[in-house]
């Protein structure tokens, strides 16, 4: 059984809505155990538990949230000896763009080393039903890929 970890941060609830749907999608794949953790609550032991990772954040000031950055700051060097090599995906809630957050996450993730396995999901503006549908699909695709050994 593979383990899938979702790490996210949300200040005003938009990324939270996406994260809840991502988790629901992951759990549509019964052969994968999925967990959702806030970025401040996640640490090295969670990364070591995971076979795959989904990272969710708002775009704030053109980059990821401080909370997700804090997660990276705390775990980067402790994770180094583990040579994680995990597949991962990114989901973003952004007022208008999201590309700055994606770029910065990808830059840091390369160093872990994490392997991106899909196009980032970027929900622009108010969260709507289509965003939520895509978030659920995003979670399911990751979980199914892990289960099938594709990633
Ligand atoms: C301090 C702050 C900075 C922001 N900076 C950006 C930005 O650079 N680009 C963008 O597209 N949206 C920006 N936004 C909008 C948020 O990304 C957007 O409202 C998002 O949905 C918030 O997600 P959350 O509800 O999960 O916190 C900013 C919001 C805040 C509060």
Coordinates of C-alpha atoms and ligand atoms in Angstrom, one line a residue:
X1 CA 0.0 0.0 0.0
X2 CA 1.4 3.4 -1.0
X3 CA 1.3 6.5 1.1
X4 CA 0.2 9.9 -0.3
X5 CA 0.8 13.1 1.7
X6 CA -0.9 16.4 1.0
X7 CA 0.8 19.4 2.7
X8 CA -0.9 22.7 2.3
X9 CA -1.5 26.1 3.8
X10 CA -4.5 28.4 3.6
X11 CA -5.1 31.8 5.2
X12 CA -8.6 32.7 4.0
X13 CA -9.9 29.2 3.1
X14 CA -9.5 29.0 -0.6
X15 CA -6.5 26.6 -0.7
X16 CA -8.3 24.7 2.1
X17 CA -11.3 24.1 -0.2
X18 CA -8.9 22.8 -2.9
X19 CA -7.0 20.6 -0.4
X20 CA -10.2 19.0 0.9
X21 CA -11.2 18.0 -2.7
X22 CA -7.6 16.8 -3.5
X23 CA -7.9 14.6 -0.4
X24 CA -11.3 13.3 -1.5
X25 CA -9.8 12.5 -4.9
X26 CA -6.9 10.7 -3.3
X27 CA -9.3 8.7 -1.2
X28 CA -11.3 7.7 -4.3
X29 CA -8.3 5.4 -4.8
X30 CA -8.8 2.8 -2.1
X31 CA -5.4 1.2 -2.4
X32 CA -3.5 4.3 -1.3
X33 CA -3.4 5.8 2.2
X34 CA -3.8 9.5 2.0
X35 CA -3.1 12.2 4.7
X36 CA -3.7 15.9 4.8
X37 CA -1.4 18.1 6.9
X38 CA -1.1 21.8 7.4
X39 CA 2.4 23.0 6.4
X40 CA 3.2 24.1 10.0
X41 CA 2.4 20.6 11.3
X42 CA 4.3 18.6 8.7
X43 CA 7.9 17.6 9.2
X44 CA 10.6 15.2 8.2
X45 CA 8.9 12.1 9.6
X46 CA 5.9 12.8 7.4
X47 CA 8.1 13.1 4.3
X48 CA 9.8 9.8 5.2
X49 CA 6.3 8.2 5.5
X50 CA 5.2 9.4 2.0
X51 CA 5.6 7.7 -1.3
X52 CA 4.2 10.8 -3.1
X53 CA 3.5 14.4 -2.2
X54 CA 1.0 17.0 -3.1
X55 CA 1.8 20.6 -2.1
X56 CA -0.9 23.3 -1.9
X57 CA -0.5 27.0 -1.2
X58 CA -2.0 30.4 -2.0
X59 CA 0.3 32.7 -4.1
X60 CA 1.2 35.5 -1.7
X61 CA 3.5 38.3 -2.9
X62 CA 4.4 36.4 -6.0
X63 CA 5.5 33.3 -4.2
X64 CA 4.4 30.4 -1.9
X65 CA 2.9 31.1 1.5
X66 CA 5.3 31.7 4.4
X67 CA 4.0 28.5 6.0
X68 CA 5.0 26.3 3.0
X69 CA 8.3 28.1 2.9
X70 CA 8.7 27.4 6.6
X71 CA 8.1 23.7 5.9
X72 CA 10.9 23.7 3.3
X73 CA 13.2 25.7 5.6
X74 CA 12.8 23.2 8.4
X75 CA 13.1 20.0 6.4
X76 CA 15.5 20.7 3.6
X77 CA 18.8 19.8 5.3
X78 CA 17.4 17.1 7.6
X79 CA 15.9 15.4 4.5
X80 CA 19.1 15.5 2.5
X81 CA 20.5 12.2 3.7
X82 CA 17.2 10.5 2.9
X83 CA 17.5 11.0 -0.8
X84 CA 13.8 11.2 -1.1
X85 CA 13.2 11.1 -4.9
X86 CA 9.4 11.5 -4.4
X87 CA 6.9 12.2 -7.1
X88 CA 5.0 15.4 -6.4
X89 CA 2.4 17.8 -7.6
X90 CA 1.5 21.4 -6.9
X91 CA -1.9 23.1 -6.4
X92 CA -2.3 26.8 -6.0
X93 CA -5.0 29.3 -5.2
X94 CA -4.1 32.7 -6.7
X95 CA -5.8 36.1 -7.1
X96 CA -4.7 36.3 -10.7
X97 CA -1.5 34.3 -11.6
X98 CA 0.1 31.6 -9.5
X99 CA 3.2 31.2 -11.7
X100 CA 5.6 32.8 -9.2
X101 CA 4.6 30.3 -6.5
X102 CA 4.9 27.4 -8.9
X103 CA 8.4 28.6 -10.0
X104 CA 9.7 29.0 -6.5
X105 CA 8.3 25.6 -5.3
X106 CA 9.8 23.8 -8.3
X107 CA 13.2 25.5 -7.7
X108 CA 13.3 24.3 -4.1
X109 CA 11.8 20.9 -4.7
X110 CA 14.5 20.0 -7.2
X111 CA 17.0 20.1 -4.4
X112 CA 15.2 17.5 -2.2
X113 CA 15.1 15.8 -4.9
X114 CA 11.4 15.7 -5.7
X115 CA 10.1 14.8 -9.2
X116 CA 7.1 16.8 -10.6
X117 CA 4.7 14.4 -12.2
X118 CA 1.9 16.7 -13.6
X119 CA 1.1 20.2 -14.6
X120 CA 0.4 22.3 -11.5
X121 CA -3.2 23.0 -10.8
X122 CA -3.8 26.8 -10.5
X123 CA -7.2 28.0 -9.4
X124 CA -7.4 31.7 -10.4
X125 CA -9.8 34.0 -8.6
X126 CA -12.8 32.9 -6.5
X127 CA -12.9 29.2 -6.0
X128 CA -15.7 27.7 -8.2
X129 CA -17.2 24.3 -8.9
X130 CA -14.8 23.7 -11.8
X131 CA -11.8 24.3 -9.6
X132 CA -13.2 21.9 -7.0
X133 CA -13.8 19.2 -9.7
X134 CA -10.3 19.6 -11.1
X135 CA -8.8 19.4 -7.6
X136 CA -10.6 16.1 -7.0
X137 CA -9.4 14.8 -10.3
X138 CA -5.9 16.0 -9.5
X139 CA -5.9 14.0 -6.2
X140 CA -7.3 10.9 -7.9
X141 CA -4.7 11.0 -10.7
X142 CA -1.8 11.2 -8.3
X143 CA -3.2 8.4 -6.1
X144 CA -4.0 6.2 -9.2
X145 CA -0.5 6.8 -10.6
X146 CA 1.1 5.9 -7.3
X147 CA -1.0 2.7 -7.0
X148 CA -0.2 1.6 -10.5
X149 CA 3.5 2.3 -10.1
X150 CA 3.5 4.9 -12.9
X151 CA 5.4 7.5 -10.9
Ligands
LIG1 C1 -0.8 39.1 1.5 C2 -1.3 38.6 0.2 C3 -0.6 38.6 -1.0 C4 -1.1 38.1 -2.1 N1 -0.3 38.1 -3.3 C5 -0.8 37.6 -4.4 C6 0.1 37.5 -5.6 O1 1.2 37.9 -5.6 N2 -0.5 36.9 -6.7 C7 -1.8 36.4 -6.8 O2 -2.2 36.0 -7.8 N3 -2.6 36.5 -5.7 C8 -2.1 37.1 -4.5 N4 -2.9 37.1 -3.4 C9 -4.3 36.6 -3.4 C10 -4.3 35.1 -2.9 O3 -3.4 34.3 -3.6 C11 -5.7 34.6 -3.0 O4 -6.6 35.4 -2.3 C12 -5.8 33.2 -2.5 O5 -7.0 32.6 -2.9 C13 -5.7 33.0 -1.0 O6 -5.8 31.7 -0.7 P1 -6.2 31.2 0.8 O7 -7.6 31.6 1.0 O8 -5.9 29.7 0.8 O9 -5.3 31.9 1.8 C14 -2.4 37.6 -2.2 C15 -3.2 37.6 -1.0 C16 -2.6 38.1 0.2 C17 -3.5 38.0 1.4

